[in-house]
mmCIF file of C-alpha atoms in Angstrom:
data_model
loop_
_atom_site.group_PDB
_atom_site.id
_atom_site.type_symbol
_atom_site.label_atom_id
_atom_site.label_comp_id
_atom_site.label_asym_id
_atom_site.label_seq_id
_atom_site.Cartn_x
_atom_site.Cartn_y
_atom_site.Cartn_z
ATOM 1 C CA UNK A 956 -18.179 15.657 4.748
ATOM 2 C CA UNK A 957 -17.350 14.048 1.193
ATOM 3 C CA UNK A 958 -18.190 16.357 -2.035
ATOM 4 C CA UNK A 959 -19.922 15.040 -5.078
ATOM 5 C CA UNK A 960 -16.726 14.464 -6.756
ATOM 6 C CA UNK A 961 -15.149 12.057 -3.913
ATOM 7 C CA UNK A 962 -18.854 10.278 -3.854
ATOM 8 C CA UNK A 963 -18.313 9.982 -7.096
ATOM 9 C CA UNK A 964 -14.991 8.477 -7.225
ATOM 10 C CA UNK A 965 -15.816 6.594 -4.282
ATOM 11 C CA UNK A 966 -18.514 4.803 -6.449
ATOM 12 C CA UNK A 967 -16.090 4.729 -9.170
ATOM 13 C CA UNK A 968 -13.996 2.722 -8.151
ATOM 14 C CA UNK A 969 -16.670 0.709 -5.910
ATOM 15 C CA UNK A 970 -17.743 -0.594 -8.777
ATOM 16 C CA UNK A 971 -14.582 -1.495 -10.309
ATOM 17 C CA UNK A 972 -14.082 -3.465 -7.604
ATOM 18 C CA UNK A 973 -17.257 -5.511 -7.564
ATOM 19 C CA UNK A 974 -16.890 -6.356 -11.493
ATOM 20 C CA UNK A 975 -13.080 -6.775 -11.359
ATOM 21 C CA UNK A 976 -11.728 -8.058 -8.515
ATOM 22 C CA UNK A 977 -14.576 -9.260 -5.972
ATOM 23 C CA UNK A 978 -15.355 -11.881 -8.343
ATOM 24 C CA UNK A 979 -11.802 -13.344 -8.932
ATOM 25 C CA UNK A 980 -9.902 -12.827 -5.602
ATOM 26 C CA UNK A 981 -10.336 -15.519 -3.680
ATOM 27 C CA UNK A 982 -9.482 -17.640 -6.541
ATOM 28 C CA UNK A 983 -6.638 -15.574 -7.074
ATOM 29 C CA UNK A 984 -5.096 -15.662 -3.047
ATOM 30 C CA UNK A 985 -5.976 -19.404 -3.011
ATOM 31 C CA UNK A 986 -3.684 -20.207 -6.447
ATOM 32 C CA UNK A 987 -1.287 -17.671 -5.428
ATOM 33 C CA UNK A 988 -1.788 -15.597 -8.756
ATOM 34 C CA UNK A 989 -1.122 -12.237 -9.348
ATOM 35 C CA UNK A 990 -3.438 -11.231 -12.151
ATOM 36 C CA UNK A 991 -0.808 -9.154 -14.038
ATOM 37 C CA UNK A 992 -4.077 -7.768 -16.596
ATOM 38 C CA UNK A 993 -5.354 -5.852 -13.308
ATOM 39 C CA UNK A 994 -2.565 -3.533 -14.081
ATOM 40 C CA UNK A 995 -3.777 -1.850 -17.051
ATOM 41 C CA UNK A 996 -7.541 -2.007 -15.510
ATOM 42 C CA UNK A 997 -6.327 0.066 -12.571
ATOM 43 C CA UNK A 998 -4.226 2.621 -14.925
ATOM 44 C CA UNK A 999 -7.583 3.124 -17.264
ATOM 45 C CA UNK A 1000 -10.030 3.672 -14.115
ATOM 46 C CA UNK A 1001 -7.276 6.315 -12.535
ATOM 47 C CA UNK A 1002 -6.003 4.319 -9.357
ATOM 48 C CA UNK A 1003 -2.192 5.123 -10.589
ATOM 49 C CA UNK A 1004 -1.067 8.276 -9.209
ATOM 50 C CA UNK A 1005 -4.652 9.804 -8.759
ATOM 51 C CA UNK A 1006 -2.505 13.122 -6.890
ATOM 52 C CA UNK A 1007 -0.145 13.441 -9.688
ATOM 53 C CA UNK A 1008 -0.915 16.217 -12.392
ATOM 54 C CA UNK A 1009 -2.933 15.591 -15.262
ATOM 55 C CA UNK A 1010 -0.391 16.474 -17.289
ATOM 56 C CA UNK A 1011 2.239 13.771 -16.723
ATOM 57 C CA UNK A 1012 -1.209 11.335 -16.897
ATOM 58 C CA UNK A 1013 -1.835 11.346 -13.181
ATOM 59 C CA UNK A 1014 -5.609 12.321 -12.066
ATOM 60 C CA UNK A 1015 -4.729 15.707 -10.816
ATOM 61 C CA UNK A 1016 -7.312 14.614 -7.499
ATOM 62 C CA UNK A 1017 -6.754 15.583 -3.992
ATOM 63 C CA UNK A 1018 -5.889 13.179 -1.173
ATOM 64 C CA UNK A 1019 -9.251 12.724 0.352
ATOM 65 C CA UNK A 1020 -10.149 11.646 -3.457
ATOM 66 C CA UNK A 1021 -6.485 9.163 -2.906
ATOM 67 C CA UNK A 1022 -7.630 7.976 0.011
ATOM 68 C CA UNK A 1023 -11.355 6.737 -0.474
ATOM 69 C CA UNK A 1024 -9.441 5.237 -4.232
ATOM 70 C CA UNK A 1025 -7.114 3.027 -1.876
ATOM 71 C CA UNK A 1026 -10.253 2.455 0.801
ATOM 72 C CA UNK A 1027 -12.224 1.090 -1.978
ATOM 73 C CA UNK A 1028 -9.521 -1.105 -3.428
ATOM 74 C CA UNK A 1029 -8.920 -2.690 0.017
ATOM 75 C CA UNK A 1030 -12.274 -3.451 0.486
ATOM 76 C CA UNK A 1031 -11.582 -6.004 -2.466
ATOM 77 C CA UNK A 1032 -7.910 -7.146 -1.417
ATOM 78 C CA UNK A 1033 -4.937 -5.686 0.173
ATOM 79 C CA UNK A 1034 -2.885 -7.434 -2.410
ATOM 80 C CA UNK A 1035 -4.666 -5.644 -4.790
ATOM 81 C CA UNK A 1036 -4.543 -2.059 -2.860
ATOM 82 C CA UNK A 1037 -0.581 -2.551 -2.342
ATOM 83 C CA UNK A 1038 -0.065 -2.537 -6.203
ATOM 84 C CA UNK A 1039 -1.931 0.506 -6.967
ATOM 85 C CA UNK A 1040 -0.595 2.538 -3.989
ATOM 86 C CA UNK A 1041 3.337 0.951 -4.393
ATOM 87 C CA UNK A 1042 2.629 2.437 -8.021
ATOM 88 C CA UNK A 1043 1.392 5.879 -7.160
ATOM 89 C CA UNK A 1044 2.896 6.554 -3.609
ATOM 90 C CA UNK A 1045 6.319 4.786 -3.740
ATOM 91 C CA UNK A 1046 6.956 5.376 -7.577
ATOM 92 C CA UNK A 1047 5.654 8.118 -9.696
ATOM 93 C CA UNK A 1048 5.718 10.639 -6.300
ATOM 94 C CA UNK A 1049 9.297 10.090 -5.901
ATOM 95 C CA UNK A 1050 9.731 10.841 -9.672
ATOM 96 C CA UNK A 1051 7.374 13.771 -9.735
ATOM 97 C CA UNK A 1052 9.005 15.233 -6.633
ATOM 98 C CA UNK A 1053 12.163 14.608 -7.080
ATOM 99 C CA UNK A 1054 12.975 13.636 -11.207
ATOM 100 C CA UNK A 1055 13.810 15.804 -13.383
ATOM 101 C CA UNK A 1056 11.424 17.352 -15.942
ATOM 102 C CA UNK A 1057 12.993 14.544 -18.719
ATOM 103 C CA UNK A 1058 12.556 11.718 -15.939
ATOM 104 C CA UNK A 1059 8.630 13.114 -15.348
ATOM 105 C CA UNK A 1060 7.677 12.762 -19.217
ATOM 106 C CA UNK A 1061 9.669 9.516 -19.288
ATOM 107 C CA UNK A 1062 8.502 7.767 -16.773
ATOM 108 C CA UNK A 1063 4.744 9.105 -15.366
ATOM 109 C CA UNK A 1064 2.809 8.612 -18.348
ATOM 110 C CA UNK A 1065 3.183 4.577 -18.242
ATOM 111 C CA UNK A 1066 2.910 4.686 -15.331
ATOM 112 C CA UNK A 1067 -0.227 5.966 -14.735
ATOM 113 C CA UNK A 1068 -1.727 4.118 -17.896
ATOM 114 C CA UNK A 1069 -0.272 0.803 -16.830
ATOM 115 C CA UNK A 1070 1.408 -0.070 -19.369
ATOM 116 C CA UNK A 1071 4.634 -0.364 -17.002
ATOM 117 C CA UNK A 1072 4.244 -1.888 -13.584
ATOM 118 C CA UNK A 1073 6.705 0.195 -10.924
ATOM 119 C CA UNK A 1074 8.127 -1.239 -7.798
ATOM 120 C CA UNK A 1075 10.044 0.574 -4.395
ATOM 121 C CA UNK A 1076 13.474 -0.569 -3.179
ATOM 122 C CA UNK A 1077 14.268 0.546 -0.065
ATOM 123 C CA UNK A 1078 14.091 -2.548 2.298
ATOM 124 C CA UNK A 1079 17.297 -4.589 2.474
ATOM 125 C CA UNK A 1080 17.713 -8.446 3.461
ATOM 126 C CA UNK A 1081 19.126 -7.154 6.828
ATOM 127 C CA UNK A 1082 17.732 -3.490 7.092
ATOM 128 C CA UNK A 1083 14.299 -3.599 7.617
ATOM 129 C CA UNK A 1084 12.851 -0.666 10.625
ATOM 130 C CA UNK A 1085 16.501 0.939 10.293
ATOM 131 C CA UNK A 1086 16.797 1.561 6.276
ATOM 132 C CA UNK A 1087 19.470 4.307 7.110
ATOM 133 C CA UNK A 1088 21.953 0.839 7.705
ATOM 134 C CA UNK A 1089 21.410 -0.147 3.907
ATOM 135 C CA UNK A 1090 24.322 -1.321 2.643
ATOM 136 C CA UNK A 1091 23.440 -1.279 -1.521
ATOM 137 C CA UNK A 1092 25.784 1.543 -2.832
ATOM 138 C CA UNK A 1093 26.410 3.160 -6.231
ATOM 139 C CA UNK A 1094 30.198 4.137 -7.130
ATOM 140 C CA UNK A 1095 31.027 6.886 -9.773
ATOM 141 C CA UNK A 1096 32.948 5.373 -12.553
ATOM 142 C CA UNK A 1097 33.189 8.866 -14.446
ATOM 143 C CA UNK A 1098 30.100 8.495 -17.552
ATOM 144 C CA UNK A 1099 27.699 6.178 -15.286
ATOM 145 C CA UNK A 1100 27.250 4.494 -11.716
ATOM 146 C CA UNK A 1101 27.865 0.936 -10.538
ATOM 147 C CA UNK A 1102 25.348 -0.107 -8.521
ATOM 148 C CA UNK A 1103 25.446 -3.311 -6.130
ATOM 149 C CA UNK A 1104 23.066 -4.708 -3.534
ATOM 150 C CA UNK A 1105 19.470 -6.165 -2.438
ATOM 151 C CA UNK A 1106 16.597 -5.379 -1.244
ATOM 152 C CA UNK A 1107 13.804 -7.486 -0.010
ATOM 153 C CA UNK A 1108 10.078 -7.459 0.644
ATOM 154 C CA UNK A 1109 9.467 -5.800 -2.970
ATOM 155 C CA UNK A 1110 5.765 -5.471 -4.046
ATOM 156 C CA UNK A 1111 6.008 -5.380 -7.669
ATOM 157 C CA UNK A 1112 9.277 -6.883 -7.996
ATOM 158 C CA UNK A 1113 8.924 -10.009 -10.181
ATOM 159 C CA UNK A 1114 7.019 -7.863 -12.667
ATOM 160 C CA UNK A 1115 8.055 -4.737 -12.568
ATOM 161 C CA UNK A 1116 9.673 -2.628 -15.775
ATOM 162 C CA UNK A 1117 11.217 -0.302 -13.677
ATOM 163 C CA UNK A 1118 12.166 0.449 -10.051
ATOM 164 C CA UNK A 1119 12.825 3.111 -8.066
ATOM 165 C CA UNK A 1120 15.444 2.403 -5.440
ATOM 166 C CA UNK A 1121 17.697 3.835 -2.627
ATOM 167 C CA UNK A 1122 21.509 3.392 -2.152
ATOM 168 C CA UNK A 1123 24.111 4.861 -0.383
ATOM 169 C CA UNK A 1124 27.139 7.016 -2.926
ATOM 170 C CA UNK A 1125 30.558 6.563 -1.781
ATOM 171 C CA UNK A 1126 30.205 9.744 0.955
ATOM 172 C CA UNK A 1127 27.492 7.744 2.335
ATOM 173 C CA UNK A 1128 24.879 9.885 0.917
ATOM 174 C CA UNK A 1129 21.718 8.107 0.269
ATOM 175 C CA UNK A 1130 20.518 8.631 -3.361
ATOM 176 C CA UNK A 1131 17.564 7.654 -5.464
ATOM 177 C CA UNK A 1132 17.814 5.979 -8.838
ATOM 178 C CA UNK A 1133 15.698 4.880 -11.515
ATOM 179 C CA UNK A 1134 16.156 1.500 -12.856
ATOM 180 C CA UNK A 1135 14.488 -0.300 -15.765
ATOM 181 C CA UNK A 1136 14.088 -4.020 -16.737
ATOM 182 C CA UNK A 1137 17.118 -5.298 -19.128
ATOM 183 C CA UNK A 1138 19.738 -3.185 -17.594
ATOM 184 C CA UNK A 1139 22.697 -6.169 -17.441
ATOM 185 C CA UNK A 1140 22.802 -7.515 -14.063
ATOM 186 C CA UNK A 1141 19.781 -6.554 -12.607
ATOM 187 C CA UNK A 1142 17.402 -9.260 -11.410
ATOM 188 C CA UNK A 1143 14.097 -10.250 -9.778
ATOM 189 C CA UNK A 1144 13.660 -12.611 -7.770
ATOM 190 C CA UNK A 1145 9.849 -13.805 -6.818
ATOM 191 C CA UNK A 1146 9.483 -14.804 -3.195
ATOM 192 C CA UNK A 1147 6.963 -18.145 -2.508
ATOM 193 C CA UNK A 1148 5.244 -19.732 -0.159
ATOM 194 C CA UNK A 1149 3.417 -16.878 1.240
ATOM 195 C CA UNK A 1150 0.374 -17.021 3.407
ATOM 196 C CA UNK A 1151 -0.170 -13.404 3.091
ATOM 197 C CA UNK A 1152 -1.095 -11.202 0.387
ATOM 198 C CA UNK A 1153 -1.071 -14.330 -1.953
ATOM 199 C CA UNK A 1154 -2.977 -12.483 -4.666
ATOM 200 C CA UNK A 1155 -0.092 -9.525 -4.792
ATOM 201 C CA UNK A 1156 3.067 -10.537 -6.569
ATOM 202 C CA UNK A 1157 6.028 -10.168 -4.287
ATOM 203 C CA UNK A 1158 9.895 -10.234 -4.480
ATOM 204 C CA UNK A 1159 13.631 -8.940 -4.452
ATOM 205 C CA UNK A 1160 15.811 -6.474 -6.116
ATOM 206 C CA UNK A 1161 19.478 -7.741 -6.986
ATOM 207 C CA UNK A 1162 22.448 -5.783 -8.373
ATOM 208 C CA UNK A 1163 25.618 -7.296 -9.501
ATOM 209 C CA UNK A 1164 27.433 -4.352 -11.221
ATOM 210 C CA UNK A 1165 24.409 -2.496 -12.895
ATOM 211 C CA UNK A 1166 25.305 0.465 -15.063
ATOM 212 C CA UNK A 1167 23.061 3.321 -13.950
ATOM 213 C CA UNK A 1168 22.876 5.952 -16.283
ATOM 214 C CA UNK A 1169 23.435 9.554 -14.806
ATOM 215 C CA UNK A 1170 20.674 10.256 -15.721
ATOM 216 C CA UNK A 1171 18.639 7.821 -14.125
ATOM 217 C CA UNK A 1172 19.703 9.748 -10.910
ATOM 218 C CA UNK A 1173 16.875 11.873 -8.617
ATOM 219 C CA UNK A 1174 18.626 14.817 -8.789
ATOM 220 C CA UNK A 1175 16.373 16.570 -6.653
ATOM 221 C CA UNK A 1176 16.911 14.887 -3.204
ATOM 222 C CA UNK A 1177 19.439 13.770 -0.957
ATOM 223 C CA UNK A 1178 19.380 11.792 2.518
ATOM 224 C CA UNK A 1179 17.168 9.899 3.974
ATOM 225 C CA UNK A 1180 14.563 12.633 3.967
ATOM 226 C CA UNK A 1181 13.432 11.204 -0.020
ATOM 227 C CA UNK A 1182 12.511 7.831 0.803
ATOM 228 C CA UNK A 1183 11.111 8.658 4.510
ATOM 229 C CA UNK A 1184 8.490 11.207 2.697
ATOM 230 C CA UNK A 1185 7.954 8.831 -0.179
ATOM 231 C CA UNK A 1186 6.473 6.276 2.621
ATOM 232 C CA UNK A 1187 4.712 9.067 4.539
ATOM 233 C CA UNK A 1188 2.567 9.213 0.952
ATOM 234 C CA UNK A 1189 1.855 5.186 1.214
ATOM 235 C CA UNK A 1190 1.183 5.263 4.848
ATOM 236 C CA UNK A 1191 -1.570 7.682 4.563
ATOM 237 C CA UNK A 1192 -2.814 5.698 1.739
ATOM 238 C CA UNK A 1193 -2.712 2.435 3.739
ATOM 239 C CA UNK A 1194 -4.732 4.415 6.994
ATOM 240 C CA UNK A 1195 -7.151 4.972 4.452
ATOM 241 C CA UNK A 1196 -7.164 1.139 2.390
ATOM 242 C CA UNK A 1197 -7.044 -0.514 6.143
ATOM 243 C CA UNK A 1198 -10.754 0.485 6.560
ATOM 244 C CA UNK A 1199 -11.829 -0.733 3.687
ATOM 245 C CA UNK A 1200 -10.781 -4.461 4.180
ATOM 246 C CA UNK A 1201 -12.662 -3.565 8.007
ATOM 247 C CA UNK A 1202 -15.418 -2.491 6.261
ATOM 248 C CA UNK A 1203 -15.772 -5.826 3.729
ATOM 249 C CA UNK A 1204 -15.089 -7.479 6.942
ATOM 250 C CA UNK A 1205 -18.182 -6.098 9.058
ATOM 251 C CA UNK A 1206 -20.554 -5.876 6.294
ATOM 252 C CA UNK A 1207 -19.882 -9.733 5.680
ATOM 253 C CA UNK A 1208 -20.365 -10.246 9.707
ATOM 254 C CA UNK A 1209 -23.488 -8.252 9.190
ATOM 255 C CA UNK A 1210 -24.943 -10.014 6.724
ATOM 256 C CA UNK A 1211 -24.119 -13.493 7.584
ATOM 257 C CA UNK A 1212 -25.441 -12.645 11.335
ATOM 258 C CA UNK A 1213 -28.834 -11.603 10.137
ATOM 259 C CA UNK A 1214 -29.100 -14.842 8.084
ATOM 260 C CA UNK A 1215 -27.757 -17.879 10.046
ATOM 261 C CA UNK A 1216 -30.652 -19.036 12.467
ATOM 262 C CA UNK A 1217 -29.399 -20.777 16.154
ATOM 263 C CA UNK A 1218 -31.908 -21.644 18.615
ATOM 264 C CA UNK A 1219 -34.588 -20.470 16.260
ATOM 265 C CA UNK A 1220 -33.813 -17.050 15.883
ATOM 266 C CA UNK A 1221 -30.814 -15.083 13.522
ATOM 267 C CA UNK A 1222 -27.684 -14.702 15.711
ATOM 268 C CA UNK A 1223 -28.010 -11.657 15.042
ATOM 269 C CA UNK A 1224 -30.413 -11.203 17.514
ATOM 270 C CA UNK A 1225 -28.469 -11.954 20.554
ATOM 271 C CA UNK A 1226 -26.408 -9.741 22.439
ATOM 272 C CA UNK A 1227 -23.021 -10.521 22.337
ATOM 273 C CA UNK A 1228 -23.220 -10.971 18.574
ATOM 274 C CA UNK A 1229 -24.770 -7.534 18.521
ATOM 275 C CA UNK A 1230 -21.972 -6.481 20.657
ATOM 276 C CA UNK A 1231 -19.392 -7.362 18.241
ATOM 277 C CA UNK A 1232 -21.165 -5.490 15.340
ATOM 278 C CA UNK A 1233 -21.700 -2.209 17.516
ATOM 279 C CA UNK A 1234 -17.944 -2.279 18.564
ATOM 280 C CA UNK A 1235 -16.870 -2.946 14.958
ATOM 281 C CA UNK A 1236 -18.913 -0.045 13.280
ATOM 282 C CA UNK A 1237 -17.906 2.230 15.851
ATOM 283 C CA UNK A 1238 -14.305 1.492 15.267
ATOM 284 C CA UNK A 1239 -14.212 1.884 11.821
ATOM 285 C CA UNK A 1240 -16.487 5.169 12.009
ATOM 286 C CA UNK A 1241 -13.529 6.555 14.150
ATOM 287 C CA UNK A 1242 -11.058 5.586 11.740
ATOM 288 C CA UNK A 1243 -12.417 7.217 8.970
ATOM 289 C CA UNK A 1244 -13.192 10.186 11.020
ATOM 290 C CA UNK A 1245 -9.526 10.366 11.795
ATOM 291 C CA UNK A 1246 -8.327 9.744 7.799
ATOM 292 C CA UNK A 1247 -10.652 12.353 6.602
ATOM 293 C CA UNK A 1248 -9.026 14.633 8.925
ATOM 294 C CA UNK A 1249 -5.424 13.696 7.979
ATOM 295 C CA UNK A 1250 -6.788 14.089 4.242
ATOM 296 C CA UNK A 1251 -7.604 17.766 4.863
ATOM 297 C CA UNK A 1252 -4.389 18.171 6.571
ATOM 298 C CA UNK A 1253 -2.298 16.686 3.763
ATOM 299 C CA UNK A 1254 -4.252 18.973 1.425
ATOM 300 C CA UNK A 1255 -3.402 21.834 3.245
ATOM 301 C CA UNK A 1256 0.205 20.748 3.444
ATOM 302 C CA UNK A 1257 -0.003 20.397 6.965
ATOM 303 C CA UNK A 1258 0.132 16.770 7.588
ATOM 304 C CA UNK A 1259 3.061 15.674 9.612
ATOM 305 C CA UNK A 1260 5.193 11.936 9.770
ATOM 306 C CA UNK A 1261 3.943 11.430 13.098
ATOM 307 C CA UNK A 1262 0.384 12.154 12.428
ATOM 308 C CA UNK A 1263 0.484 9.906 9.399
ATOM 309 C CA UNK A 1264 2.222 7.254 11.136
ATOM 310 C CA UNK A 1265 -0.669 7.121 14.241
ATOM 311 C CA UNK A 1266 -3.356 6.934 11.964
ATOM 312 C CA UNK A 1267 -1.230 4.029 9.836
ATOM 313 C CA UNK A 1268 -1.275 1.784 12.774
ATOM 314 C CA UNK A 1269 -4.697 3.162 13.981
ATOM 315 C CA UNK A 1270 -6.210 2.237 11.020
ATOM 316 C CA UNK A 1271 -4.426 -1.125 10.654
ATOM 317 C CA UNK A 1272 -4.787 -2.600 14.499
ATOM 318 C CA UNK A 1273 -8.576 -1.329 14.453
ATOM 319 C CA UNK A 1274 -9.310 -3.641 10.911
ATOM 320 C CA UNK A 1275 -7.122 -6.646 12.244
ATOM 321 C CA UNK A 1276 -9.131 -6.264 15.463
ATOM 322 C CA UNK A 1277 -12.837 -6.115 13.313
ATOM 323 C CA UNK A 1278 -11.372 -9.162 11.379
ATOM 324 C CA UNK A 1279 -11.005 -11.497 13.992
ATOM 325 C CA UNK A 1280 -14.326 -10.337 15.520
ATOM 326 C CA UNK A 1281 -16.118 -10.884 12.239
ATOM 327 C CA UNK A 1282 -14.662 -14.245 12.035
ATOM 328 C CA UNK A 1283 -16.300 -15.307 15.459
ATOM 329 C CA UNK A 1284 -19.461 -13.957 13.918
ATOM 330 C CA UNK A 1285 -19.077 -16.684 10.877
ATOM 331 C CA UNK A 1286 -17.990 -19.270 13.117
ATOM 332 C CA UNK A 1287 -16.164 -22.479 11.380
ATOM 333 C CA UNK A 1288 -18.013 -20.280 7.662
ATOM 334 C CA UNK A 1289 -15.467 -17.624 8.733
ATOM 335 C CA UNK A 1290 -11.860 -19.771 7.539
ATOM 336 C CA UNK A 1291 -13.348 -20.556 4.368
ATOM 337 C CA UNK A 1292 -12.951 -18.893 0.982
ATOM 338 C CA UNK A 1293 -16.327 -18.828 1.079
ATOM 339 C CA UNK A 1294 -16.340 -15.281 3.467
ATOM 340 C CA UNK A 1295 -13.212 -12.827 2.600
ATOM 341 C CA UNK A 1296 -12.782 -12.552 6.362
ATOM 342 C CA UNK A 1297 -9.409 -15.134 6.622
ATOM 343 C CA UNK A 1298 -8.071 -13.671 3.365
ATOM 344 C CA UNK A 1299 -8.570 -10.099 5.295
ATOM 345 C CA UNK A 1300 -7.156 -11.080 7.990
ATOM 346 C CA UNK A 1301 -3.802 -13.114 7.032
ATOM 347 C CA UNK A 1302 -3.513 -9.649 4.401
ATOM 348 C CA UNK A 1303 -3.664 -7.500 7.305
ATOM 349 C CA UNK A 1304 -0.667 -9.352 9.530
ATOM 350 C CA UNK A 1305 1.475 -7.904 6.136
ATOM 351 C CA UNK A 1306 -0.118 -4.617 6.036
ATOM 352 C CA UNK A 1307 0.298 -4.038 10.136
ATOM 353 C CA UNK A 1308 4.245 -4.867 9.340
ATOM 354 C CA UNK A 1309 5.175 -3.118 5.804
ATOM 355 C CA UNK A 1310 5.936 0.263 5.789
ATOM 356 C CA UNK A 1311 6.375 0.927 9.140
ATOM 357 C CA UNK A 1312 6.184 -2.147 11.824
ATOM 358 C CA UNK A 1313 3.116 -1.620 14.448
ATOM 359 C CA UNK A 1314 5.649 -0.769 16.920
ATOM 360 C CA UNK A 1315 7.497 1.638 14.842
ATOM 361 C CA UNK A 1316 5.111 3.605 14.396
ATOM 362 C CA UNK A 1317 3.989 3.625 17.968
ATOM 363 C CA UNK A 1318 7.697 4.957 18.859
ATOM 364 C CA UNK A 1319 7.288 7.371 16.456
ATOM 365 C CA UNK A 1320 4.315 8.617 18.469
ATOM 366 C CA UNK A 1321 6.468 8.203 21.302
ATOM 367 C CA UNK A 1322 9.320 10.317 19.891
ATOM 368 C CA UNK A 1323 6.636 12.882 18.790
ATOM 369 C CA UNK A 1324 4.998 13.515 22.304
ATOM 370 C CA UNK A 1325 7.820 12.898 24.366
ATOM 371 C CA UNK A 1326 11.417 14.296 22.040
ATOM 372 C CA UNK A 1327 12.909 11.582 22.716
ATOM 373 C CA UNK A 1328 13.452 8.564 19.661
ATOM 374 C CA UNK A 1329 13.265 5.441 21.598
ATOM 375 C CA UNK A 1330 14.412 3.242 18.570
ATOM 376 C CA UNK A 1331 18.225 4.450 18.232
#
């Protein structure tokens, strides 16, 4: 079902993965590092904005192609997958789809090279599910706007050069905005002490009174529809990045089963252990099954929210799921850093939350089958 060019990408960036992260990551989630050198790796092997043009330095690829990119990267770390899609799904689509032609040339090309590190604010301290109740707003003072505000939950944040981020004009109006690093009163904060996604770098957004050029504004969107169809881009990517920490997950299980010997035999042998590994691969087989699928529809421009949401939380549920059964498999092995299967797992209680809670998105299936939105 894959052409030689998504094999090919697929290996790609298999292989990047093996030499660049595999090695480093469990070092990196234990000492809560973010390796801020991956950034530039991922920008020279194409994992920044793989769907954008060629000409504004994206990798001009289809979404299938975006999709086994993101797979491939999860297989190594979540932490790792949420920089590179945050940077391609949540930052240079909004400015390709909604910039101007000035912000595109600007902004795209360092972004997709790495040399600047985006981030997405949307999320507020106390507007999480419900980001239409943000309260950061811009005002108009005539030659610029003043924006104030937080958000919260920001992959990218503490490192980021520029961000784009949603606020609220003074009709109520929810706009999008470009802001850079430097810009006088704008800050951000790194959150600590996580025990999830310990290898991505994590923060917040604050505005005291931050001029925002006119400029800087989206001009090509307005509502709540731009940052809604900005996630639907990073949801898809995540049904598609879920399988791949499922898949490091079972081949691990697999592996260590048909090595570790109990009562003179590999445990692999028995039938409940077998069990496991038959449920697990069939899981992820119908996961993938169902993102290919989504990937032709979003190249045909067909793809809807509601589709992209079920296969989000498909996705994510099915890998926490394989996770926890592949830790059985390892036994007391499985909590160590020795296996990835705990780092998986605590990633994927972040990943089955951001961008859409588990619920959400099941209400938005809800909603879609039924016409009736059960979360207002």
């Amino acid at each position: 079902m894959l052409t030689e060019e998504h094999l090919l990408i697929r290996q790609s960036i298999r292989d990047f993965v093996k030499k660049e992260i595999s090695p480093n990551i469990e070092k990196w989630a234990q000492d809560a590092h973010f390796p801020s050198e991956i950034v530039r790796k991922f920008g020279d092997v194409g994992a920044f904005g793989p769907t954008i043009p060629q000409e504004y330095g994206g990798g001009g690829l289809d979404y299938i192609s975006y999709g086994l990119i993101m797979q491939e990267i999860e297989r190594g770390d979540s932490g790792m997958r949420s920089t590179a899609s945050v940077q391609g799904s949540l930052v240079m689509f909004p400015i390709y789809a909604y910039g101007s032609e000035e912000q595109r040339k600007k902004y795209l090309p360092k972004l997709a090279s790495g040399e600047w590190l985006g981030c997405f604010g949307l999320t507020e301290p106390d507007h999480g599910s419900n980001p239409g109740g943000m309260t950061t707003n811009i005002k108009d003072m005539g030659d610029h706007y003043l924006l104030n505000g937080a958000k919260l939950w920001i992959s990218n944040s503490p490192e980021c050069q520029v961000a784009v981020v949603w606020a609220k004009n003074e009709q109520g109006r929810i706009k999008g905005l470009i802001v850079e690093r430097g810009m006088e009163g704008f800050s951000t904060p790194e959150i600590h002490n996580k025990w999830s996604l310990r290898a991505s770098c994590t923060g917040e957004l604050v505005f005291e009174d931050v001029k925002i050029p006119k400029e800087n504004i989206l001009p090509n969107v307005d509502g709540l529809r731009g940052p809604l169809s900005c996630l639907d881009s990073a949801r898809f990517g995540i049904a598609w990045g879920a399988i791949g920490a499922a898949i490091d997950c079972y081949e691990s299980a697999l592996k260590y089963s048909l090595q570790r010997e109990q009562f003179g035999k590999p445990i692999a042998s028995y039938q409940l252990q077998q069990k496991k590994l038959a449920e697990m691969i069939t899981e992820i087989t119908k996961a993938q099954l169902m993102a290919w699928r989504l990937g032709v529809l979003k190249n045909e421009g067909k793809a809807t929210s509601a589709q992209i949401s079920m296969a989000k939380r498909n996705s994510v549920d099915m890998a926490l799921h394989v996770a926890r059964e592949a830790r059985q498999i390892h036994g007391g092995m499985g909590i160590t850093g020795e296996y990835p299967i705990m780092r998986h797992m605590m990633n994927l209680e972040s990943v089955i939350t951001y961008e859409g809670t588990h619920d959400i998105h099941l209400l938005i299936t809800g909603a879609d089958i039924t016409g009736i939105q059960a979360f207002k």
